Tab-separated table of C-alpha atoms and ligand atoms in Angstrom:
chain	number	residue	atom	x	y	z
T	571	UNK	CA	0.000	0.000	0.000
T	572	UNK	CA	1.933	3.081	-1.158
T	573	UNK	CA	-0.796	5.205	-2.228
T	574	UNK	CA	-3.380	6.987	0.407
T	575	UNK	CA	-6.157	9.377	1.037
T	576	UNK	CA	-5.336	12.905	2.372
T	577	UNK	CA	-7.322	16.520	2.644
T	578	UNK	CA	-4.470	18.840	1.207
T	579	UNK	CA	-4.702	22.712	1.195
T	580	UNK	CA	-3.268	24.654	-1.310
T	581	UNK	CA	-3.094	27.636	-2.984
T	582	UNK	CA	-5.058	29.220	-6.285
T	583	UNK	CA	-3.751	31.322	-9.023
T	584	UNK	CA	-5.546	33.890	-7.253
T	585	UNK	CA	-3.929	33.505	-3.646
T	586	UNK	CA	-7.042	31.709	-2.281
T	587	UNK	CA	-6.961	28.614	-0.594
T	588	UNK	CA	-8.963	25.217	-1.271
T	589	UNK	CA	-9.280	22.202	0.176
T	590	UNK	CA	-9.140	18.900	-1.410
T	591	UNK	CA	-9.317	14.999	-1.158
T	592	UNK	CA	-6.313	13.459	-3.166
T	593	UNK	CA	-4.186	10.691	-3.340
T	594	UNK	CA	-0.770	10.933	-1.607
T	595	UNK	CA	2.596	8.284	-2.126
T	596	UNK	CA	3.388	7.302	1.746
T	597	UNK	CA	7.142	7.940	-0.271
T	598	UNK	CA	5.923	11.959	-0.241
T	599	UNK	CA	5.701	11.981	4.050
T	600	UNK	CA	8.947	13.497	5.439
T	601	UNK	CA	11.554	11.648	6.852
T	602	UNK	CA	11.011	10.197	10.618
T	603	UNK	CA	11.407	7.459	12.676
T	604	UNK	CA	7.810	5.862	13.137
T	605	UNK	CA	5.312	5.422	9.814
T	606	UNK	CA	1.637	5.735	11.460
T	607	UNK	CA	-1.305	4.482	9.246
T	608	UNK	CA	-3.855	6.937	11.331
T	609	UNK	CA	-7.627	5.922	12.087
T	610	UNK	CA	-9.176	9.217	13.803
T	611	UNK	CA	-8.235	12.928	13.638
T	612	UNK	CA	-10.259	15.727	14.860
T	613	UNK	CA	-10.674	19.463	13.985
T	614	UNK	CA	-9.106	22.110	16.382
T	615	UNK	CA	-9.183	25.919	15.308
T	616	UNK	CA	-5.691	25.940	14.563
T	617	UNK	CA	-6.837	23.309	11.416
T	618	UNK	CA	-8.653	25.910	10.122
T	619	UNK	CA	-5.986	28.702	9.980
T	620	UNK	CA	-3.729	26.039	8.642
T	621	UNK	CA	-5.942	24.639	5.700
T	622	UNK	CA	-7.138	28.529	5.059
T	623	UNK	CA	-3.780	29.582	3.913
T	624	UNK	CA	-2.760	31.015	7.895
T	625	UNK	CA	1.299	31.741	7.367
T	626	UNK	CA	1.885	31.887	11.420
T	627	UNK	CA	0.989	28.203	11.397
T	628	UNK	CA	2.060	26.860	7.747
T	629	UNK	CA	4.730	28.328	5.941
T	630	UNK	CA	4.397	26.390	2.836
T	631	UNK	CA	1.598	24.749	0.549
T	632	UNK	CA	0.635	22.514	-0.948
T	633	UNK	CA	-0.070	20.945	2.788
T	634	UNK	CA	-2.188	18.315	4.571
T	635	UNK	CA	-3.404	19.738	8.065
T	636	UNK	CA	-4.234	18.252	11.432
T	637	UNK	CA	-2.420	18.718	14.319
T	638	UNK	CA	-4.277	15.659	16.106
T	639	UNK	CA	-3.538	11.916	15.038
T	640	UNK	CA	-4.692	8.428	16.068
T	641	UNK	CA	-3.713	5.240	14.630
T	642	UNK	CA	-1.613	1.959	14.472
T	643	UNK	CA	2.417	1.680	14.008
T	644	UNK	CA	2.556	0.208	10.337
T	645	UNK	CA	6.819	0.530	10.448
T	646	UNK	CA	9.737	2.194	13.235
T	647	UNK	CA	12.915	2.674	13.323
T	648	UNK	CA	12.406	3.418	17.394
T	649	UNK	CA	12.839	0.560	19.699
T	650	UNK	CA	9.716	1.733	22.093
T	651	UNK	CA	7.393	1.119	19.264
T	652	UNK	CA	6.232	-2.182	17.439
T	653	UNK	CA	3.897	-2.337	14.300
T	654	UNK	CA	0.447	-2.540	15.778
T	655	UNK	CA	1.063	-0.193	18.422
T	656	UNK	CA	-1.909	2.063	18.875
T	657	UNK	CA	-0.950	5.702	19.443
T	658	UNK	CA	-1.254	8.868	19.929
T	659	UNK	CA	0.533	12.017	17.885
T	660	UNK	CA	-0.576	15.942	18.878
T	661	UNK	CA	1.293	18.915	18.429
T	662	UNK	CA	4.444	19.360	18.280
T	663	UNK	CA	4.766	20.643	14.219
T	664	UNK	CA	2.276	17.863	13.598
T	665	UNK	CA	-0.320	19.582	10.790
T	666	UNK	CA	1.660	22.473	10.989
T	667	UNK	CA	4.864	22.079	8.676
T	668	UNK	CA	5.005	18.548	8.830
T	669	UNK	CA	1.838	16.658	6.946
T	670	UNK	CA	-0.552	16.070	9.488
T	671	UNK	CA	-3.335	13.785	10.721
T	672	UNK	CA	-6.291	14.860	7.679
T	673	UNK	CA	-4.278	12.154	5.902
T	674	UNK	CA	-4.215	8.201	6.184
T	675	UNK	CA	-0.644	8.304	7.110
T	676	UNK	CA	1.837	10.244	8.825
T	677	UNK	CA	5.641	10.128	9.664
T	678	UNK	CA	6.966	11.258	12.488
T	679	UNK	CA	9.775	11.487	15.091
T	680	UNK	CA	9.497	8.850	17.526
T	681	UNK	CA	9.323	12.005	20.583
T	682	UNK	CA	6.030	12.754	19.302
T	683	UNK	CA	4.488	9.795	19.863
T	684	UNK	CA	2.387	7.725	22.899
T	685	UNK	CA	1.470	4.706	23.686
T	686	UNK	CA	-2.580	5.140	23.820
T	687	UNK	CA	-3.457	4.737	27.681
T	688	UNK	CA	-5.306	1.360	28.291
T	689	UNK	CA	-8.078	3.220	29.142
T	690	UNK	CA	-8.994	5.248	26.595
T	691	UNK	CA	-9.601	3.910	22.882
T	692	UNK	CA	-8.375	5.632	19.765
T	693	UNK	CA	-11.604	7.154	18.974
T	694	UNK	CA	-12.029	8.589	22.054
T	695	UNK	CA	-8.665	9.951	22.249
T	696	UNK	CA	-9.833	11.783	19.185
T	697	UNK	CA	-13.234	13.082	20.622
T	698	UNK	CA	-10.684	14.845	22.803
T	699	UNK	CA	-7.610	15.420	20.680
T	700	UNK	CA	-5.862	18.752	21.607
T	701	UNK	CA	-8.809	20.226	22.338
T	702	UNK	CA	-9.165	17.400	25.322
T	703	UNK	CA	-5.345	17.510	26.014
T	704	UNK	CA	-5.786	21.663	26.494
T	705	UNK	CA	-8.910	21.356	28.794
T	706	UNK	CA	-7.154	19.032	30.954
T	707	UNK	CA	-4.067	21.101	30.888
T	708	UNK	CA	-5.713	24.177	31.985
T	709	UNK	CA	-7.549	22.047	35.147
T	710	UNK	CA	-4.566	20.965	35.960
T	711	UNK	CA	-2.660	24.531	36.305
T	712	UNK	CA	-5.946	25.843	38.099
T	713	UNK	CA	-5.695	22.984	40.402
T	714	UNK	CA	-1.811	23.478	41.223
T	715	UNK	CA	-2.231	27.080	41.790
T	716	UNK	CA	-5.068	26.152	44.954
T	717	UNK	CA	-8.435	25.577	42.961
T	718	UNK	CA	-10.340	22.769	44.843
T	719	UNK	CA	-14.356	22.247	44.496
T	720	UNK	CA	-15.984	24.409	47.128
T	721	UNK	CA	-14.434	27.877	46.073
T	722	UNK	CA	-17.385	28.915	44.583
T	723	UNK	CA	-18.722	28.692	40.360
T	724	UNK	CA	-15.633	28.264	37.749
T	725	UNK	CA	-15.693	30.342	34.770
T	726	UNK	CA	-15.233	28.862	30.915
T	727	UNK	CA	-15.538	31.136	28.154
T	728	UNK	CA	-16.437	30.074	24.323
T	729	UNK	CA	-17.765	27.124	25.902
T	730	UNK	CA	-19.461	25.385	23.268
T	731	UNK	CA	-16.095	25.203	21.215
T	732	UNK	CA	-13.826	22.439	21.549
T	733	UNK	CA	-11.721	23.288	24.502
T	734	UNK	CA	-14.988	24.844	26.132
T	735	UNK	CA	-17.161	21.890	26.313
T	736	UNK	CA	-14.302	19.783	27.379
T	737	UNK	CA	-13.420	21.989	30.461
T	738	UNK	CA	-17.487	22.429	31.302
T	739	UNK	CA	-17.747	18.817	31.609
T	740	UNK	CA	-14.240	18.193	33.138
T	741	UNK	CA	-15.013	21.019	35.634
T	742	UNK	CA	-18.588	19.983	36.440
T	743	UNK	CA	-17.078	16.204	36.601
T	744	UNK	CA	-14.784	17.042	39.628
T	745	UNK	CA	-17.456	18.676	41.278
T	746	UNK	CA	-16.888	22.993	40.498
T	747	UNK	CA	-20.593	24.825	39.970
T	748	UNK	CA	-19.430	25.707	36.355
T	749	UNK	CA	-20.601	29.325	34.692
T	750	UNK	CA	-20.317	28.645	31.057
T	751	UNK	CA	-20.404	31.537	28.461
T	752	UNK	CA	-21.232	31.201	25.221
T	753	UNK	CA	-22.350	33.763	22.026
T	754	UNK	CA	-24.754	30.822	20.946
T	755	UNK	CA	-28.273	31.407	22.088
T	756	UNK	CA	-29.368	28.331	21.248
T	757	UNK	CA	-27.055	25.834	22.971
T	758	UNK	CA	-27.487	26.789	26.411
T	759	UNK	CA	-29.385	22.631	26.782
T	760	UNK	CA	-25.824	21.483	25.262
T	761	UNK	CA	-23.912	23.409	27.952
T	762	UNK	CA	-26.359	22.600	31.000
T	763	UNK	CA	-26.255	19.182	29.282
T	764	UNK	CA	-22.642	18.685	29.959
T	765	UNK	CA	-22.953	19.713	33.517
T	766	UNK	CA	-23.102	23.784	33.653
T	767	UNK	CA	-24.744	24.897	36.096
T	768	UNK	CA	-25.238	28.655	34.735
T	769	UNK	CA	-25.280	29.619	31.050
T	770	UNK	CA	-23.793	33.436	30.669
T	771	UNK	CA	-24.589	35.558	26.973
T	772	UNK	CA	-20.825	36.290	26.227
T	773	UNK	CA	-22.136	40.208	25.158
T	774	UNK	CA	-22.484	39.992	29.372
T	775	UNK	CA	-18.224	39.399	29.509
T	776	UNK	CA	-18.006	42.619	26.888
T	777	UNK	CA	-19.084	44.960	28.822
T	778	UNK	CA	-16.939	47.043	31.837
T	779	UNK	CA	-13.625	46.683	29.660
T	780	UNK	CA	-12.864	50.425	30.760
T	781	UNK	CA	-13.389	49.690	34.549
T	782	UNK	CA	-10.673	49.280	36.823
T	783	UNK	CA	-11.975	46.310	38.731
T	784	UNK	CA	-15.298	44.248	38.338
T	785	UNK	CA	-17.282	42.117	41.142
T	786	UNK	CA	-15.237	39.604	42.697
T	787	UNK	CA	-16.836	36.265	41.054
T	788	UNK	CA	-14.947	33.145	40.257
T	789	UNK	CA	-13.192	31.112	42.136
T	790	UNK	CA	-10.930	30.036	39.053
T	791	UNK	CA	-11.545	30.025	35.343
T	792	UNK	CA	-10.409	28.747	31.771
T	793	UNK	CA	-10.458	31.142	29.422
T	794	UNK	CA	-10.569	29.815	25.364
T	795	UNK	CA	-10.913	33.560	23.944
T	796	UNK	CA	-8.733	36.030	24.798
T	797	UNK	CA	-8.999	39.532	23.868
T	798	UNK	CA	-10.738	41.877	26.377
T	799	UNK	CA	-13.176	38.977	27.709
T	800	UNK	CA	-9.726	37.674	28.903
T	801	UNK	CA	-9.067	40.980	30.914
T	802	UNK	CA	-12.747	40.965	32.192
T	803	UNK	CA	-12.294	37.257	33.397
T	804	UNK	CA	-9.125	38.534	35.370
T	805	UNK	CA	-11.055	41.618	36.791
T	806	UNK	CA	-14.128	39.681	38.166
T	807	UNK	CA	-11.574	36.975	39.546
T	808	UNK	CA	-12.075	36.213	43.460
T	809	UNK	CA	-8.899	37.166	45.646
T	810	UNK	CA	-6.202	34.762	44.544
T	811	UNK	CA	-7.635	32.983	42.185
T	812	UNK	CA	-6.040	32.143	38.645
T	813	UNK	CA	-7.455	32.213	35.254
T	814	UNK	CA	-5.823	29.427	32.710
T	815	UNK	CA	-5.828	31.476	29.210
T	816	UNK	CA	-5.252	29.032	26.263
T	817	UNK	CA	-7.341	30.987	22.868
T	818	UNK	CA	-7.523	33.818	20.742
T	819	UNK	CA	-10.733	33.419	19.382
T	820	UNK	CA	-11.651	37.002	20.381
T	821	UNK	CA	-8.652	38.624	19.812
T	822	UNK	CA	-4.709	38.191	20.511
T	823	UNK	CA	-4.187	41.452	22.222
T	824	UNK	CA	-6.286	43.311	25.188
T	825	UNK	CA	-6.306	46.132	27.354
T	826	UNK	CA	-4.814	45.618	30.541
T	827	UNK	CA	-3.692	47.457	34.467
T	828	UNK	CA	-2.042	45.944	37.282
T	829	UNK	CA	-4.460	46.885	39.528
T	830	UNK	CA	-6.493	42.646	39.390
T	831	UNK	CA	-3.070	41.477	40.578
T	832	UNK	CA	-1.646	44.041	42.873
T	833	UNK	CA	-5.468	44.374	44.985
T	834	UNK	CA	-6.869	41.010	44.856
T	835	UNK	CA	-3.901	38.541	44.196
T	836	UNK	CA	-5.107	36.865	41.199
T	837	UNK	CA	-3.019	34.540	38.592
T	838	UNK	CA	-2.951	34.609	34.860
T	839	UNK	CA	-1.834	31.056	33.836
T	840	UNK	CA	-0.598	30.403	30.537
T	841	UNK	CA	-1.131	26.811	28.254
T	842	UNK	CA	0.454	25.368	25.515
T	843	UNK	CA	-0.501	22.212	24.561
T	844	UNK	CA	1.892	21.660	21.741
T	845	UNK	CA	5.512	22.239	22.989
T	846	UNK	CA	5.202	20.775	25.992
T	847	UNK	CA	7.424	17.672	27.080
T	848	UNK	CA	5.824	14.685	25.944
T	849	UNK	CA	5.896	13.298	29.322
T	850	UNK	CA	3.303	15.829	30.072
T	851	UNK	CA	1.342	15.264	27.900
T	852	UNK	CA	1.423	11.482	28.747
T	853	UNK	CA	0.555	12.563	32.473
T	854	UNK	CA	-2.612	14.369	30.743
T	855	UNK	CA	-3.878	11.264	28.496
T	856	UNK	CA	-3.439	8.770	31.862
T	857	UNK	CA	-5.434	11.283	33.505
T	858	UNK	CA	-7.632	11.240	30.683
T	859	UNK	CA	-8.250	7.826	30.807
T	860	UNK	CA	-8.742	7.272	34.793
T	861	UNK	CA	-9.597	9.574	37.062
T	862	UNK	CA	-10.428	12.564	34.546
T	863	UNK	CA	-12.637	10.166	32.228
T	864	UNK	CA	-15.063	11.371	30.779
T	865	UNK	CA	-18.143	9.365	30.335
T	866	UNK	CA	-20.412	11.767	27.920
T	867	UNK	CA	-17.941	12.435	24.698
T	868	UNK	CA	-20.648	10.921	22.544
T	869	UNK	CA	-22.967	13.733	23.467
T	870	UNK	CA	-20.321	16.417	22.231
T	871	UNK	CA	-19.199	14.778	19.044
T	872	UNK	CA	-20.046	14.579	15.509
T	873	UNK	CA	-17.864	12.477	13.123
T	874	UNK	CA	-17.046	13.373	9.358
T	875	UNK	CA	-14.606	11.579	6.882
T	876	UNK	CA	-12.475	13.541	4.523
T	877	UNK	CA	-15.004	14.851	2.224
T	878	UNK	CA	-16.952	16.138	5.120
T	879	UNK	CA	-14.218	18.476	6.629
T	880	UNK	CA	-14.440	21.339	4.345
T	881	UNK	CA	-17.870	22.619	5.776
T	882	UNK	CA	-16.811	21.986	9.236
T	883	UNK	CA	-13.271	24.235	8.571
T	884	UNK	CA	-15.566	26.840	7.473
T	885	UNK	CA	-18.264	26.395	10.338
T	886	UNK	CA	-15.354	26.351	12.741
T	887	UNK	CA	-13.457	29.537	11.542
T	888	UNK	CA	-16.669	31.716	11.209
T	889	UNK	CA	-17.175	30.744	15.267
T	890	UNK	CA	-20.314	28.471	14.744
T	891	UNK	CA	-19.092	24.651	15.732
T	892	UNK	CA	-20.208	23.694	18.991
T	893	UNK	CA	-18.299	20.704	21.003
T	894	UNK	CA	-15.950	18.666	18.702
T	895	UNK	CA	-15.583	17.427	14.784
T	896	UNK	CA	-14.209	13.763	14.676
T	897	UNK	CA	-12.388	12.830	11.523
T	898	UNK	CA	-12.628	9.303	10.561
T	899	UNK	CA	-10.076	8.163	8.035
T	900	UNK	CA	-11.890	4.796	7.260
I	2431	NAP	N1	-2.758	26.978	23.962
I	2431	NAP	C1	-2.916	25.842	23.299
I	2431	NAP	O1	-2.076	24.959	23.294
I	2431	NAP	C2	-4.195	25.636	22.550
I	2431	NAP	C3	-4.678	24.356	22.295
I	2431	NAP	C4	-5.936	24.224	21.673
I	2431	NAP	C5	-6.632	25.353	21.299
I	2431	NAP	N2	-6.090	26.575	21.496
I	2431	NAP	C6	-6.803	27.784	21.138
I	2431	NAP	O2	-7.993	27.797	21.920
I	2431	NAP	C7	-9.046	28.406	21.177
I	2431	NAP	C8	-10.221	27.456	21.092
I	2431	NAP	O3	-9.866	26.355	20.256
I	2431	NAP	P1	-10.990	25.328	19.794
I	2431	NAP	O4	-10.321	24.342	18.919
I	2431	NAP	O5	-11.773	24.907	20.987
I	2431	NAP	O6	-11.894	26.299	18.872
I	2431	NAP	P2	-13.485	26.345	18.706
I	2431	NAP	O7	-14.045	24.975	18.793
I	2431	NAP	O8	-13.747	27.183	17.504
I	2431	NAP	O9	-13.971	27.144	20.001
I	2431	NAP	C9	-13.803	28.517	20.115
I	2431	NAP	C10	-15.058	29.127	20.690
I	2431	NAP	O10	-14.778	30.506	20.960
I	2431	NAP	C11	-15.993	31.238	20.893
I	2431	NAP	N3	-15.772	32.346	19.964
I	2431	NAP	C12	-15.635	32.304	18.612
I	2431	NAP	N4	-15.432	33.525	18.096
I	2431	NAP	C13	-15.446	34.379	19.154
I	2431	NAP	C14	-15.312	35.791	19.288
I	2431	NAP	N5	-15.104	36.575	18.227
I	2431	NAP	N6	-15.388	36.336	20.522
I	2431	NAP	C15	-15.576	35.551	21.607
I	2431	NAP	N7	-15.728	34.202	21.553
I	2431	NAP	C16	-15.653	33.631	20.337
I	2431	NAP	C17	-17.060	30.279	20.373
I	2431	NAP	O11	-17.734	29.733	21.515
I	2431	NAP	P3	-19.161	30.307	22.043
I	2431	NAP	O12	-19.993	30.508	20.818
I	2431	NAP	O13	-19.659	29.261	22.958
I	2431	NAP	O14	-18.860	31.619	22.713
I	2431	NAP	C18	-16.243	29.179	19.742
I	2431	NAP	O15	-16.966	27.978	19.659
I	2431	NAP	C19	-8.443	28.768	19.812
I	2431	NAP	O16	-8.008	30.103	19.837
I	2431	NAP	C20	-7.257	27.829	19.697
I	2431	NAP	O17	-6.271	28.328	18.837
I	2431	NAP	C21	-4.890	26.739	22.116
């Protein structure tokens, strides 16, 4: 089997981008040390920017995206893995530079890779995928900065997108009253479906951007947005308490004083997902799989295959998906 299915973005005549189902030589994959014939991807936002022609995250087209990958070792030159090994690849310059996981196969560097946990099967890793590794991520700094259930509500913003929904449910799993804002009027069931206990209009987290403090609120928070919401979050924080800011769905840059940090105490936490040692990220997926499991990803899914993901890239970029967009490479 040299020859296999893969969504590659490239470039018009006219400098716009399409998207495309073609056949791909496994001979055209970069050089690396473990050949993975992958069974699930999924669709995060960075995707998107990627298969739209984004330059920050892909330098050079024609390109396959997909920075998540699932699948079985076909070939390694690595001792640690054996063909038939299921795994795991996200990040790192998976879907970024390197052809990612909207293909049948990948090649990669051995250090990208894990063993999937026994708990967790391939296509649930991918109902997560980075969206699930970042959720868990940002629990995880809220928790080792002092966040323990019985603070008061925890705060996720763009909750219906991928990283949202996962941190509502992960949240409301480990027992946090969880305040979930959202721009979508219509999926406040979906968020109080996943274990929210309060459904907030995001035009609510717009307002007050020129005050110098708001009303102490949260007791931690994840923020998937950025842009002034972020600074909002931060000002409405209570005493001490941290705010994990992974997205820039609303904007990269925001207005900002010292005053949240120097009068109440409160933490701004930083995640990356992709950079991160992989023993880290190994931590994540065992917690993933045990403790941290989460028994309703069916209800925040929908699966596509290759021909589907088009519609979704768009739906996602224009701020409309809600929960997470499997990719099944049949
Ligand atoms: N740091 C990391 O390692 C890491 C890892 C994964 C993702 N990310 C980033 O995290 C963010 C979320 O990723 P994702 O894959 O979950 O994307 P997603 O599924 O598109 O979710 C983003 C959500 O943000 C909200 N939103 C969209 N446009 C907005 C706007 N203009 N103002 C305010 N809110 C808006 C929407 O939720 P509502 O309609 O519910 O408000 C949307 O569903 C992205 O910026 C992504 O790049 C970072």
């Amino acid at each position: 089997m040299s020859k296999f299915k893969a969504l590659v973005a490239s470039e018009g005549a006219d400098g716009s981008f399409v998207q495309a189902v073609v056949e791909r030589q496994l001979d055209e994959l970069p050089a690396g040390e473990v050949l993975i014939r992958v069974r699930y991807s999924s669709l995060n936002y960075k995707d998107a920017l990627s298969a739209t022609g984004n330059r920050g995250v892909t330098r050079q087209y024609p390109h396959t995206p997909g920075i998540d990958a699932a699948g079985e070792v076909v070939e390694s030159a690595a001792g640690e893995f054996v063909p038939g090994d299921e795994v795991i690849v996200t990040g790192y310059d998976l879907g970024m530079n390197t052809a990612g996981g909207f293909g049948q196969y990948i090649r990669v560097p051995a250090a990208w890779v894990i063993k999937r946990p026994h708990g967790l099967g391939l296509r649930e890793a991918m109902v997560l995928g980075t969206a699930g590794l970042t959720a868990a991520l940002c629990v995880d700094k809220l928790e080792r900065a002092g966040l323990q259930p019985g603070a008061g509500p925890v705060l996720v913003t763009g909750a219906t997108g991928g990283v949202g929904s996962i941190a509502v449910a992960l949240l409301a799993q480990l027992g946090h009253p969880v305040a979930a804002v959202t721009g979508k009027a219509d999926k406040a069931a979906f968020l109080t479906d996943l274990g929210a206990s309060q459904v907030i209009e995001r035009a609510v987290l717009q307002t007050g951007v020129d005050k110098p403090l708001l009303k102490e609120q949260w007791a931690g928070a994840v923020d998937t947005v950025g842009g002034d919401i972020l600074f909002n979050v931060v000002k409405s924080l209570q005493r001490g308490a941290s705010v994990a800011c992974c997205g820039l769905t609303a904007g990269v840059g925001f207005q900002a004083s010292v005053l949240p940090f120097i009068l109440r105490g409160v933490n701004l936490l930083g995640v990356d997902s992709v950079e991160i040692p992989l023993v880290v990220k190994a931590s994540m997926w065992d917690k993933l799989s045990l403790q941290w499991k989460l028994p309703m990803l069916d209800s925040l899914v929908h699966e596509v295959t290759l021909d589907g993901l088009p519609a979704e890239i768009a739906a996602i970029l224009a701020g409309q998906q809600s929960g997470r967009v499997l990719v099944n490479l049949e």
